[in-house]
PDB file of C-alpha atoms in Angstrom:
ATOM      1  CA  UNK A   1      47.228 112.869  29.160  1.00 86.00           C
ATOM      2  CA  UNK A   2      47.401 113.923  25.493  1.00 92.00           C
ATOM      3  CA  UNK A   3      44.829 112.243  23.159  1.00 95.00           C
ATOM      4  CA  UNK A   4      45.823 111.958  19.404  1.00 96.00           C
ATOM      5  CA  UNK A   5      43.198 112.211  16.724  1.00 96.00           C
ATOM      6  CA  UNK A   6      43.140 109.548  13.788  1.00 96.00           C
ATOM      7  CA  UNK A   7      45.006 112.301  11.732  1.00 96.00           C
ATOM      8  CA  UNK A   8      47.640 112.830  14.480  1.00 96.00           C
ATOM      9  CA  UNK A   9      48.095 109.045  15.004  1.00 97.00           C
ATOM     10  CA  UNK A  10      48.845 108.441  11.302  1.00 96.00           C
ATOM     11  CA  UNK A  11      51.414 111.237  11.482  1.00 96.00           C
ATOM     12  CA  UNK A  12      53.380 109.782  14.312  1.00 96.00           C
ATOM     13  CA  UNK A  13      53.386 106.317  12.659  1.00 97.00           C
ATOM     14  CA  UNK A  14      55.170 106.594   9.282  1.00 97.00           C
ATOM     15  CA  UNK A  15      55.789 103.378   7.772  1.00 97.00           C
ATOM     16  CA  UNK A  16      59.566 102.910   7.565  1.00 97.00           C
ATOM     17  CA  UNK A  17      60.281 103.774  11.309  1.00 97.00           C
ATOM     18  CA  UNK A  18      57.241 101.538  12.214  1.00 98.00           C
ATOM     19  CA  UNK A  19      58.563  98.553  10.265  1.00 98.00           C
ATOM     20  CA  UNK A  20      61.946  98.924  11.893  1.00 97.00           C
ATOM     21  CA  UNK A  21      60.350  99.253  15.376  1.00 97.00           C
ATOM     22  CA  UNK A  22      58.319  96.233  14.918  1.00 98.00           C
ATOM     23  CA  UNK A  23      61.330  94.381  13.816  1.00 96.00           C
ATOM     24  CA  UNK A  24      62.910  95.287  17.189  1.00 96.00           C
ATOM     25  CA  UNK A  25      59.839  94.528  19.148  1.00 97.00           C
ATOM     26  CA  UNK A  26      59.375  91.167  17.468  1.00 96.00           C
ATOM     27  CA  UNK A  27      62.934  90.129  18.587  1.00 94.00           C
ATOM     28  CA  UNK A  28      62.120  91.391  22.364  1.00 95.00           C
ATOM     29  CA  UNK A  29      58.793  89.526  22.297  1.00 94.00           C
ATOM     30  CA  UNK A  30      60.424  86.441  21.274  1.00 92.00           C
ATOM     31  CA  UNK A  31      62.990  86.827  23.846  1.00 92.00           C
ATOM     32  CA  UNK A  32      60.377  87.290  26.618  1.00 92.00           C
ATOM     33  CA  UNK A  33      61.178  90.961  27.396  1.00 95.00           C
ATOM     34  CA  UNK A  34      57.514  91.696  26.512  1.00 96.00           C
ATOM     35  CA  UNK A  35      54.601  90.189  28.185  1.00 95.00           C
ATOM     36  CA  UNK A  36      51.536  89.957  26.056  1.00 94.00           C
ATOM     37  CA  UNK A  37      48.543  87.805  27.174  1.00 91.00           C
ATOM     38  CA  UNK A  38      45.851  86.527  24.837  1.00 87.00           C
ATOM     39  CA  UNK A  39      43.216  89.217  24.052  1.00 89.00           C
ATOM     40  CA  UNK A  40      39.957  89.368  26.151  1.00 92.00           C
ATOM     41  CA  UNK A  41      36.826  89.317  23.983  1.00 90.00           C
ATOM     42  CA  UNK A  42      33.597  89.918  25.834  1.00 94.00           C
ATOM     43  CA  UNK A  43      30.098  90.168  24.114  1.00 92.00           C
ATOM     44  CA  UNK A  44      27.835  92.836  25.254  1.00 92.00           C
ATOM     45  CA  UNK A  45      24.815  92.066  27.335  1.00 90.00           C
ATOM     46  CA  UNK A  46      22.386  92.852  24.537  1.00 83.00           C
ATOM     47  CA  UNK A  47      24.526  90.678  22.181  1.00 80.00           C
ATOM     48  CA  UNK A  48      24.689  93.623  19.730  1.00 88.00           C
ATOM     49  CA  UNK A  49      28.353  93.979  20.001  1.00 92.00           C
ATOM     50  CA  UNK A  50      31.734  92.828  21.411  1.00 93.00           C
ATOM     51  CA  UNK A  51      34.398  94.562  23.379  1.00 95.00           C
ATOM     52  CA  UNK A  52      37.991  93.536  23.112  1.00 95.00           C
ATOM     53  CA  UNK A  53      40.851  94.326  25.585  1.00 97.00           C
ATOM     54  CA  UNK A  54      44.491  93.812  24.514  1.00 96.00           C
ATOM     55  CA  UNK A  55      47.460  94.389  26.866  1.00 98.00           C
ATOM     56  CA  UNK A  56      51.234  94.440  26.410  1.00 97.00           C
ATOM     57  CA  UNK A  57      54.082  95.401  28.901  1.00 97.00           C
ATOM     58  CA  UNK A  58      57.687  96.046  28.255  1.00 97.00           C
ATOM     59  CA  UNK A  59      60.428  97.380  30.702  1.00 94.00           C
ATOM     60  CA  UNK A  60      59.653 101.068  29.790  1.00 94.00           C
ATOM     61  CA  UNK A  61      56.123 101.262  28.641  1.00 97.00           C
ATOM     62  CA  UNK A  62      52.808  99.404  28.684  1.00 98.00           C
ATOM     63  CA  UNK A  63      50.068  99.596  26.030  1.00 98.00           C
ATOM     64  CA  UNK A  64      46.216  98.839  26.327  1.00 98.00           C
ATOM     65  CA  UNK A  65      43.966  98.663  23.265  1.00 98.00           C
ATOM     66  CA  UNK A  66      40.351  98.767  23.955  1.00 98.00           C
ATOM     67  CA  UNK A  67      38.102  98.108  20.951  1.00 95.00           C
ATOM     68  CA  UNK A  68      34.424  97.774  20.324  1.00 95.00           C
ATOM     69  CA  UNK A  69      32.661  95.962  17.427  1.00 91.00           C
ATOM     70  CA  UNK A  70      29.178  96.724  16.518  1.00 92.00           C
ATOM     71  CA  UNK A  71      28.376  95.272  13.177  1.00 84.00           C
ATOM     72  CA  UNK A  72      24.793  96.702  13.098  1.00 89.00           C
ATOM     73  CA  UNK A  73      25.954 100.387  13.463  1.00 91.00           C
ATOM     74  CA  UNK A  74      24.561 102.807  10.875  1.00 88.00           C
ATOM     75  CA  UNK A  75      25.330 106.364  12.049  1.00 90.00           C
ATOM     76  CA  UNK A  76      28.596 105.513  13.982  1.00 90.00           C
ATOM     77  CA  UNK A  77      31.622 103.372  12.937  1.00 89.00           C
ATOM     78  CA  UNK A  78      31.367  99.540  13.233  1.00 89.00           C
ATOM     79  CA  UNK A  79      34.995  99.631  14.736  1.00 90.00           C
ATOM     80  CA  UNK A  80      35.816 102.037  17.448  1.00 95.00           C
ATOM     81  CA  UNK A  81      38.908 101.934  19.651  1.00 96.00           C
ATOM     82  CA  UNK A  82      41.673 103.522  21.591  1.00 98.00           C
ATOM     83  CA  UNK A  83      45.354 102.609  22.338  1.00 98.00           C
ATOM     84  CA  UNK A  84      46.641 104.046  25.624  1.00 98.00           C
ATOM     85  CA  UNK A  85      50.380 104.206  26.477  1.00 98.00           C
ATOM     86  CA  UNK A  86      51.371 104.054  30.144  1.00 97.00           C
ATOM     87  CA  UNK A  87      54.697 104.461  31.891  1.00 96.00           C
ATOM     88  CA  UNK A  88      55.779 101.063  33.093  1.00 96.00           C
ATOM     89  CA  UNK A  89      57.840 102.727  36.045  1.00 94.00           C
ATOM     90  CA  UNK A  90      54.846 104.227  37.824  1.00 95.00           C
ATOM     91  CA  UNK A  91      51.707 103.313  35.882  1.00 96.00           C
ATOM     92  CA  UNK A  92      51.084 107.057  34.793  1.00 95.00           C
ATOM     93  CA  UNK A  93      49.021 107.679  31.702  1.00 96.00           C
ATOM     94  CA  UNK A  94      51.151 109.169  29.014  1.00 96.00           C
ATOM     95  CA  UNK A  95      48.999 109.595  25.859  1.00 96.00           C
ATOM     96  CA  UNK A  96      46.388 107.813  23.639  1.00 97.00           C
ATOM     97  CA  UNK A  97      46.215 106.965  20.077  1.00 98.00           C
ATOM     98  CA  UNK A  98      43.293 106.168  17.619  1.00 98.00           C
ATOM     99  CA  UNK A  99      42.900 102.447  17.957  1.00 97.00           C
ATOM    100  CA  UNK A 100      41.767 101.921  14.476  1.00 96.00           C
ATOM    101  CA  UNK A 101      44.493 103.886  12.789  1.00 97.00           C
ATOM    102  CA  UNK A 102      47.090 102.075  15.017  1.00 98.00           C
ATOM    103  CA  UNK A 103      45.589  98.743  14.040  1.00 96.00           C
ATOM    104  CA  UNK A 104      45.458  99.452  10.387  1.00 96.00           C
ATOM    105  CA  UNK A 105      48.988 100.800  10.196  1.00 98.00           C
ATOM    106  CA  UNK A 106      50.834  98.248  12.432  1.00 98.00           C
ATOM    107  CA  UNK A 107      49.079  95.383  10.366  1.00 97.00           C
ATOM    108  CA  UNK A 108      50.332  96.838   7.111  1.00 98.00           C
ATOM    109  CA  UNK A 109      53.697  97.256   8.595  1.00 98.00           C
ATOM    110  CA  UNK A 110      53.964  93.689   9.865  1.00 98.00           C
ATOM    111  CA  UNK A 111      53.043  92.596   6.318  1.00 98.00           C
ATOM    112  CA  UNK A 112      55.858  94.787   4.920  1.00 98.00           C
ATOM    113  CA  UNK A 113      58.295  93.416   7.596  1.00 97.00           C
ATOM    114  CA  UNK A 114      57.511  89.805   6.276  1.00 97.00           C
ATOM    115  CA  UNK A 115      57.837  91.122   2.607  1.00 97.00           C
ATOM    116  CA  UNK A 116      61.335  92.418   3.499  1.00 95.00           C
ATOM    117  CA  UNK A 117      62.420  89.227   4.926  1.00 95.00           C
ATOM    118  CA  UNK A 118      60.775  86.896   2.448  1.00 95.00           C
ATOM    119  CA  UNK A 119      60.709  89.055  -0.633  1.00 90.00           C
ATOM    120  CA  UNK A 120      60.755  87.373  -4.079  1.00 88.00           C
ATOM    121  CA  UNK A 121      63.772  88.023  -6.209  1.00 85.00           C
ATOM    122  CA  UNK A 122      61.791  89.652  -8.909  1.00 88.00           C
ATOM    123  CA  UNK A 123      59.108  91.668  -7.312  1.00 95.00           C
ATOM    124  CA  UNK A 124      57.125  93.300  -9.926  1.00 96.00           C
ATOM    125  CA  UNK A 125      53.459  92.154  -9.743  1.00 96.00           C
ATOM    126  CA  UNK A 126      51.089  92.021  -6.704  1.00 97.00           C
ATOM    127  CA  UNK A 127      47.588  90.572  -6.296  1.00 97.00           C
ATOM    128  CA  UNK A 128      45.639  92.308  -3.694  1.00 98.00           C
ATOM    129  CA  UNK A 129      42.350  90.619  -2.629  1.00 97.00           C
ATOM    130  CA  UNK A 130      40.026  92.982  -0.654  1.00 96.00           C
ATOM    131  CA  UNK A 131      38.764  96.667  -1.086  1.00 95.00           C
ATOM    132  CA  UNK A 132      38.270  97.558   2.565  1.00 93.00           C
ATOM    133  CA  UNK A 133      40.298  99.636   5.009  1.00 93.00           C
ATOM    134  CA  UNK A 134      43.230  97.230   5.202  1.00 95.00           C
ATOM    135  CA  UNK A 135      43.417  97.016   1.361  1.00 96.00           C
ATOM    136  CA  UNK A 136      43.729 100.873   1.326  1.00 97.00           C
ATOM    137  CA  UNK A 137      46.365 101.021   4.110  1.00 97.00           C
ATOM    138  CA  UNK A 138      48.415  98.309   2.458  1.00 98.00           C
ATOM    139  CA  UNK A 139      48.262 100.154  -0.674  1.00 98.00           C
ATOM    140  CA  UNK A 140      49.411 103.199   0.901  1.00 97.00           C
ATOM    141  CA  UNK A 141      52.296 101.377   2.449  1.00 97.00           C
ATOM    142  CA  UNK A 142      53.307  99.889  -0.778  1.00 98.00           C
ATOM    143  CA  UNK A 143      52.954 103.124  -2.462  1.00 97.00           C
ATOM    144  CA  UNK A 144      55.410 104.691  -0.089  1.00 96.00           C
ATOM    145  CA  UNK A 145      58.031 101.848   0.041  1.00 97.00           C
ATOM    146  CA  UNK A 146      57.787 100.001  -3.306  1.00 96.00           C
ATOM    147  CA  UNK A 147      57.368 102.478  -5.943  1.00 95.00           C
ATOM    148  CA  UNK A 148      56.858 100.828  -9.533  1.00 96.00           C
ATOM    149  CA  UNK A 149      54.973  97.725  -8.642  1.00 97.00           C
ATOM    150  CA  UNK A 150      51.912  96.837 -10.628  1.00 97.00           C
ATOM    151  CA  UNK A 151      49.023  95.784  -8.451  1.00 97.00           C
ATOM    152  CA  UNK A 152      46.027  93.854  -9.409  1.00 97.00           C
ATOM    153  CA  UNK A 153      42.841  94.382  -7.434  1.00 97.00           C
ATOM    154  CA  UNK A 154      40.180  91.575  -6.728  1.00 96.00           C
ATOM    155  CA  UNK A 155      37.081  92.231  -4.986  1.00 95.00           C
ATOM    156  CA  UNK A 156      33.281  91.249  -5.093  1.00 92.00           C
ATOM    157  CA  UNK A 157      32.114  94.676  -5.783  1.00 93.00           C
ATOM    158  CA  UNK A 158      33.152  96.237  -8.978  1.00 94.00           C
ATOM    159  CA  UNK A 159      32.359  99.810  -8.050  1.00 95.00           C
ATOM    160  CA  UNK A 160      34.693  99.234  -4.890  1.00 95.00           C
ATOM    161  CA  UNK A 161      37.356  97.846  -7.095  1.00 96.00           C
ATOM    162  CA  UNK A 162      37.021 100.798  -9.480  1.00 95.00           C
ATOM    163  CA  UNK A 163      37.294 103.118  -6.547  1.00 95.00           C
ATOM    164  CA  UNK A 164      40.557 101.503  -5.404  1.00 96.00           C
ATOM    165  CA  UNK A 165      42.091 101.538  -8.843  1.00 95.00           C
ATOM    166  CA  UNK A 166      41.358 105.368  -9.155  1.00 93.00           C
ATOM    167  CA  UNK A 167      42.823 105.991  -5.794  1.00 87.00           C
ATOM    168  CA  UNK A 168      45.598 108.127  -4.572  1.00 93.00           C
ATOM    169  CA  UNK A 169      48.479 105.752  -5.122  1.00 96.00           C
ATOM    170  CA  UNK A 170      50.647 107.592  -7.781  1.00 96.00           C
ATOM    171  CA  UNK A 171      53.703 105.326  -7.478  1.00 97.00           C
ATOM    172  CA  UNK A 172      51.789 102.084  -8.214  1.00 97.00           C
ATOM    173  CA  UNK A 173      50.182 100.867 -11.422  1.00 97.00           C
ATOM    174  CA  UNK A 174      46.578  99.672 -10.276  1.00 97.00           C
ATOM    175  CA  UNK A 175      44.581  97.201 -12.535  1.00 96.00           C
ATOM    176  CA  UNK A 176      41.239  95.562 -11.908  1.00 96.00           C
ATOM    177  CA  UNK A 177      42.035  91.853 -12.094  1.00 94.00           C
ATOM    178  CA  UNK A 178      40.782  90.014 -15.196  1.00 89.00           C
ATOM    179  CA  UNK A 179      42.632  86.761 -15.434  1.00 80.00           C
ATOM    180  CA  UNK A 180      42.628  84.879 -12.044  1.00 79.00           C
ATOM    181  CA  UNK A 181      45.140  82.309 -13.272  1.00 79.00           C
ATOM    182  CA  UNK A 182      48.050  84.586 -14.005  1.00 88.00           C
ATOM    183  CA  UNK A 183      51.249  84.394 -11.902  1.00 92.00           C
ATOM    184  CA  UNK A 184      52.064  87.147  -9.172  1.00 96.00           C
ATOM    185  CA  UNK A 185      55.165  87.628  -7.070  1.00 97.00           C
ATOM    186  CA  UNK A 186      53.260  88.728  -4.168  1.00 98.00           C
ATOM    187  CA  UNK A 187      49.599  87.754  -3.093  1.00 98.00           C
ATOM    188  CA  UNK A 188      47.984  89.786  -0.080  1.00 98.00           C
ATOM    189  CA  UNK A 189      44.509  88.757   1.113  1.00 97.00           C
ATOM    190  CA  UNK A 190      42.604  91.128   3.233  1.00 96.00           C
ATOM    191  CA  UNK A 191      39.001  89.988   3.771  1.00 94.00           C
ATOM    192  CA  UNK A 192      36.759  88.449   6.349  1.00 90.00           C
ATOM    193  CA  UNK A 193      35.897  85.619   3.755  1.00 93.00           C
ATOM    194  CA  UNK A 194      34.510  82.290   4.670  1.00 94.00           C
ATOM    195  CA  UNK A 195      35.339  80.766   1.200  1.00 95.00           C
ATOM    196  CA  UNK A 196      38.604  80.150  -0.346  1.00 96.00           C
ATOM    197  CA  UNK A 197      39.809  83.201  -2.428  1.00 95.00           C
ATOM    198  CA  UNK A 198      43.380  81.950  -3.454  1.00 95.00           C
ATOM    199  CA  UNK A 199      44.555  78.393  -3.830  1.00 94.00           C
ATOM    200  CA  UNK A 200      47.007  78.322  -6.930  1.00 94.00           C
ATOM    201  CA  UNK A 201      49.796  75.845  -6.928  1.00 95.00           C
ATOM    202  CA  UNK A 202      52.302  77.313  -4.420  1.00 95.00           C
ATOM    203  CA  UNK A 203      55.608  78.502  -5.873  1.00 94.00           C
ATOM    204  CA  UNK A 204      58.909  79.647  -4.319  1.00 94.00           C
ATOM    205  CA  UNK A 205      58.595  82.726  -6.846  1.00 94.00           C
ATOM    206  CA  UNK A 206      55.191  83.799  -5.054  1.00 96.00           C
ATOM    207  CA  UNK A 207      55.124  85.082  -1.534  1.00 97.00           C
ATOM    208  CA  UNK A 208      51.574  84.691   0.039  1.00 98.00           C
ATOM    209  CA  UNK A 209      50.499  86.876   2.894  1.00 98.00           C
ATOM    210  CA  UNK A 210      47.149  86.326   4.544  1.00 97.00           C
ATOM    211  CA  UNK A 211      45.950  89.194   6.675  1.00 97.00           C
ATOM    212  CA  UNK A 212      42.044  88.429   6.901  1.00 93.00           C
ATOM    213  CA  UNK A 213      40.397  85.193   8.098  1.00 91.00           C
ATOM    214  CA  UNK A 214      40.928  86.153  11.631  1.00 89.00           C
ATOM    215  CA  UNK A 215      38.613  83.531  13.131  1.00 89.00           C
ATOM    216  CA  UNK A 216      38.496  79.671  12.931  1.00 93.00           C
ATOM    217  CA  UNK A 217      35.510  79.932  10.728  1.00 94.00           C
ATOM    218  CA  UNK A 218      37.007  82.257   8.223  1.00 95.00           C
ATOM    219  CA  UNK A 219      39.267  81.304   5.399  1.00 96.00           C
ATOM    220  CA  UNK A 220      41.046  82.994   2.432  1.00 97.00           C
ATOM    221  CA  UNK A 221      43.990  80.800   1.533  1.00 97.00           C
ATOM    222  CA  UNK A 222      43.231  77.210   0.293  1.00 96.00           C
ATOM    223  CA  UNK A 223      44.677  73.951   1.780  1.00 97.00           C
ATOM    224  CA  UNK A 224      46.986  73.485  -1.184  1.00 96.00           C
ATOM    225  CA  UNK A 225      48.973  76.544  -0.413  1.00 97.00           C
ATOM    226  CA  UNK A 226      48.901  76.135   3.391  1.00 97.00           C
ATOM    227  CA  UNK A 227      49.982  72.364   3.349  1.00 97.00           C
ATOM    228  CA  UNK A 228      52.559  72.934   0.517  1.00 96.00           C
ATOM    229  CA  UNK A 229      54.194  75.944   1.966  1.00 97.00           C
ATOM    230  CA  UNK A 230      56.429  76.802   4.893  1.00 96.00           C
ATOM    231  CA  UNK A 231      53.818  78.360   7.200  1.00 97.00           C
ATOM    232  CA  UNK A 232      55.057  81.405   9.102  1.00 97.00           C
ATOM    233  CA  UNK A 233      52.983  83.409  11.647  1.00 97.00           C
ATOM    234  CA  UNK A 234      53.635  86.744  13.432  1.00 95.00           C
ATOM    235  CA  UNK A 235      52.285  85.270  16.693  1.00 93.00           C
ATOM    236  CA  UNK A 236      52.463  81.640  17.575  1.00 91.00           C
ATOM    237  CA  UNK A 237      50.525  82.155  20.537  1.00 89.00           C
ATOM    238  CA  UNK A 238      47.341  83.590  19.018  1.00 89.00           C
ATOM    239  CA  UNK A 239      47.589  81.847  15.637  1.00 93.00           C
ATOM    240  CA  UNK A 240      46.204  78.475  16.831  1.00 93.00           C
ATOM    241  CA  UNK A 241      43.014  80.134  17.996  1.00 91.00           C
ATOM    242  CA  UNK A 242      42.663  82.787  15.179  1.00 92.00           C
ATOM    243  CA  UNK A 243      44.373  81.729  12.029  1.00 95.00           C
ATOM    244  CA  UNK A 244      41.334  80.256  10.118  1.00 95.00           C
ATOM    245  CA  UNK A 245      43.338  79.321   6.875  1.00 97.00           C
ATOM    246  CA  UNK A 246      45.799  77.052   8.767  1.00 97.00           C
ATOM    247  CA  UNK A 247      43.271  75.747  11.335  1.00 97.00           C
ATOM    248  CA  UNK A 248      41.006  74.565   8.629  1.00 96.00           C
ATOM    249  CA  UNK A 249      43.831  72.996   6.523  1.00 96.00           C
ATOM    250  CA  UNK A 250      44.665  71.047   9.776  1.00 96.00           C
ATOM    251  CA  UNK A 251      48.276  72.017   9.453  1.00 96.00           C
ATOM    252  CA  UNK A 252      50.359  70.513  12.261  1.00 95.00           C
ATOM    253  CA  UNK A 253      51.389  73.373  14.558  1.00 96.00           C
ATOM    254  CA  UNK A 254      54.942  71.864  15.149  1.00 95.00           C
ATOM    255  CA  UNK A 255      55.445  72.531  11.371  1.00 95.00           C
ATOM    256  CA  UNK A 256      54.547  76.320  11.591  1.00 97.00           C
ATOM    257  CA  UNK A 257      57.319  78.747  12.279  1.00 96.00           C
ATOM    258  CA  UNK A 258      57.302  82.297  13.808  1.00 95.00           C
ATOM    259  CA  UNK A 259      58.403  85.264  12.072  1.00 95.00           C
ATOM    260  CA  UNK A 260      61.043  86.169  14.568  1.00 94.00           C
ATOM    261  CA  UNK A 261      63.047  82.896  13.625  1.00 93.00           C
ATOM    262  CA  UNK A 262      63.782  84.691  10.145  1.00 94.00           C
ATOM    263  CA  UNK A 263      64.599  88.158  11.405  1.00 92.00           C
ATOM    264  CA  UNK A 264      68.463  87.666  10.903  1.00 87.00           C
ATOM    265  CA  UNK A 265      67.993  85.382   7.737  1.00 76.00           C
ATOM    266  CA  UNK A 266      70.156  86.620   4.908  1.00 69.00           C
ATOM    267  CA  UNK A 267      69.702  83.534   2.768  1.00 73.00           C
ATOM    268  CA  UNK A 268      66.727  82.938   0.175  1.00 74.00           C
ATOM    269  CA  UNK A 269      64.424  80.394   1.120  1.00 84.00           C
ATOM    270  CA  UNK A 270      63.834  77.898  -1.676  1.00 86.00           C
ATOM    271  CA  UNK A 271      60.385  76.799  -0.774  1.00 93.00           C
ATOM    272  CA  UNK A 272      56.946  78.425  -0.977  1.00 96.00           C
ATOM    273  CA  UNK A 273      56.171  80.742   1.921  1.00 97.00           C
ATOM    274  CA  UNK A 274      52.763  81.541   3.501  1.00 98.00           C
ATOM    275  CA  UNK A 275      52.875  84.300   5.931  1.00 98.00           C
ATOM    276  CA  UNK A 276      49.778  84.575   8.191  1.00 97.00           C
ATOM    277  CA  UNK A 277      49.289  87.764  10.035  1.00 96.00           C
ATOM    278  CA  UNK A 278      46.927  87.471  13.273  1.00 94.00           C
ATOM    279  CA  UNK A 279      48.256  90.509  15.213  1.00 93.00           C
ATOM    280  CA  UNK A 280      48.816  91.004  19.065  1.00 93.00           C
ATOM    281  CA  UNK A 281      49.224  93.735  21.530  1.00 96.00           C
ATOM    282  CA  UNK A 282      52.946  93.697  21.288  1.00 97.00           C
ATOM    283  CA  UNK A 283      52.637  95.395  17.790  1.00 97.00           C
ATOM    284  CA  UNK A 284      50.320  98.023  19.382  1.00 98.00           C
ATOM    285  CA  UNK A 285      53.174  98.557  21.977  1.00 98.00           C
ATOM    286  CA  UNK A 286      55.562  99.005  19.042  1.00 98.00           C
ATOM    287  CA  UNK A 287      53.397 101.732  17.745  1.00 98.00           C
ATOM    288  CA  UNK A 288      53.260 103.396  21.111  1.00 97.00           C
ATOM    289  CA  UNK A 289      56.991 103.154  21.277  1.00 96.00           C
ATOM    290  CA  UNK A 290      57.541 104.936  17.943  1.00 97.00           C
ATOM    291  CA  UNK A 291      54.758 107.574  18.904  1.00 96.00           C
ATOM    292  CA  UNK A 292      56.688 108.319  22.249  1.00 94.00           C
ATOM    293  CA  UNK A 293      59.728 109.398  20.103  1.00 91.00           C
ATOM    294  CA  UNK A 294      57.638 111.364  17.712  1.00 88.00           C
ATOM    295  CA  UNK A 295      55.767 113.411  20.234  1.00 87.00           C
ATOM    296  CA  UNK A 296      58.908 113.777  22.371  1.00 73.00           C
ATOM    297  CA  UNK A 297      57.724 112.564  25.630  1.00 64.00           C
ATOM    298  CA  UNK A 298      60.442 111.680  28.248  1.00 59.00           C
ATOM    299  CA  UNK A 299      60.004 108.618  30.510  1.00 58.00           C
ATOM    300  CA  UNK A 300      62.291 107.156  32.995  1.00 50.00           C
TER     301      UNK A 300
END
């Protein structure tokens, strides 16, 4: 079985093909052609870390992501993981991708798929809240596919904000945010905050994408935005357990839509939209499907 490094994984998952693969997989998942049970989360016996197992099965391949989270790690990464791709015909192991790289890139690609579907008419200015790994990979994707945007960066640490602004994103104009009340065409939040970071009066001219706040006790987007917007999630199975912003706003889940409902949408939506990304193993399977083509493996 071939094991790809983080750099090799990045090379086989270019953003444009990954977005299109996710579009296809999202439709298959909605039609029941992909099986994707809820993730298994098990704390270690010493309570120092957590291990997560995520599985998805389609007609031709299966994907299994195994992640560990050890927040107290000093010399090793906090997050470590691997995504294994298997042949659905005979269960043979085909290849393995770097799990962190897969998670980062498929998460950014889902955000950009939502952006393509719900894109504001005049997309010029973006507010990006966060300075971690997900912020960087979202900027990488925007730099590649949305040249010319002005992106304002908000973060708690001025040095990290400065490092992001000076980063390698030549097709974007990056600015450290000064005025928190100004209008943006797109807002993307990418933190593990437990306090509201964005709650401006919602507008059809501003698309809000929440990527962080992946536990019920976390929140980035305020109740005003959640309750006065059309809420759309990537995975309606996992969201009621993980989408902290929506859970804390006590939004009725019957009023929340799934992204697949809008894949064929060609008409602009006249109400504010809040897209919440929680992720699922089906998106890892999409990464495996694309990688399978890139490394030129033949399966039945």
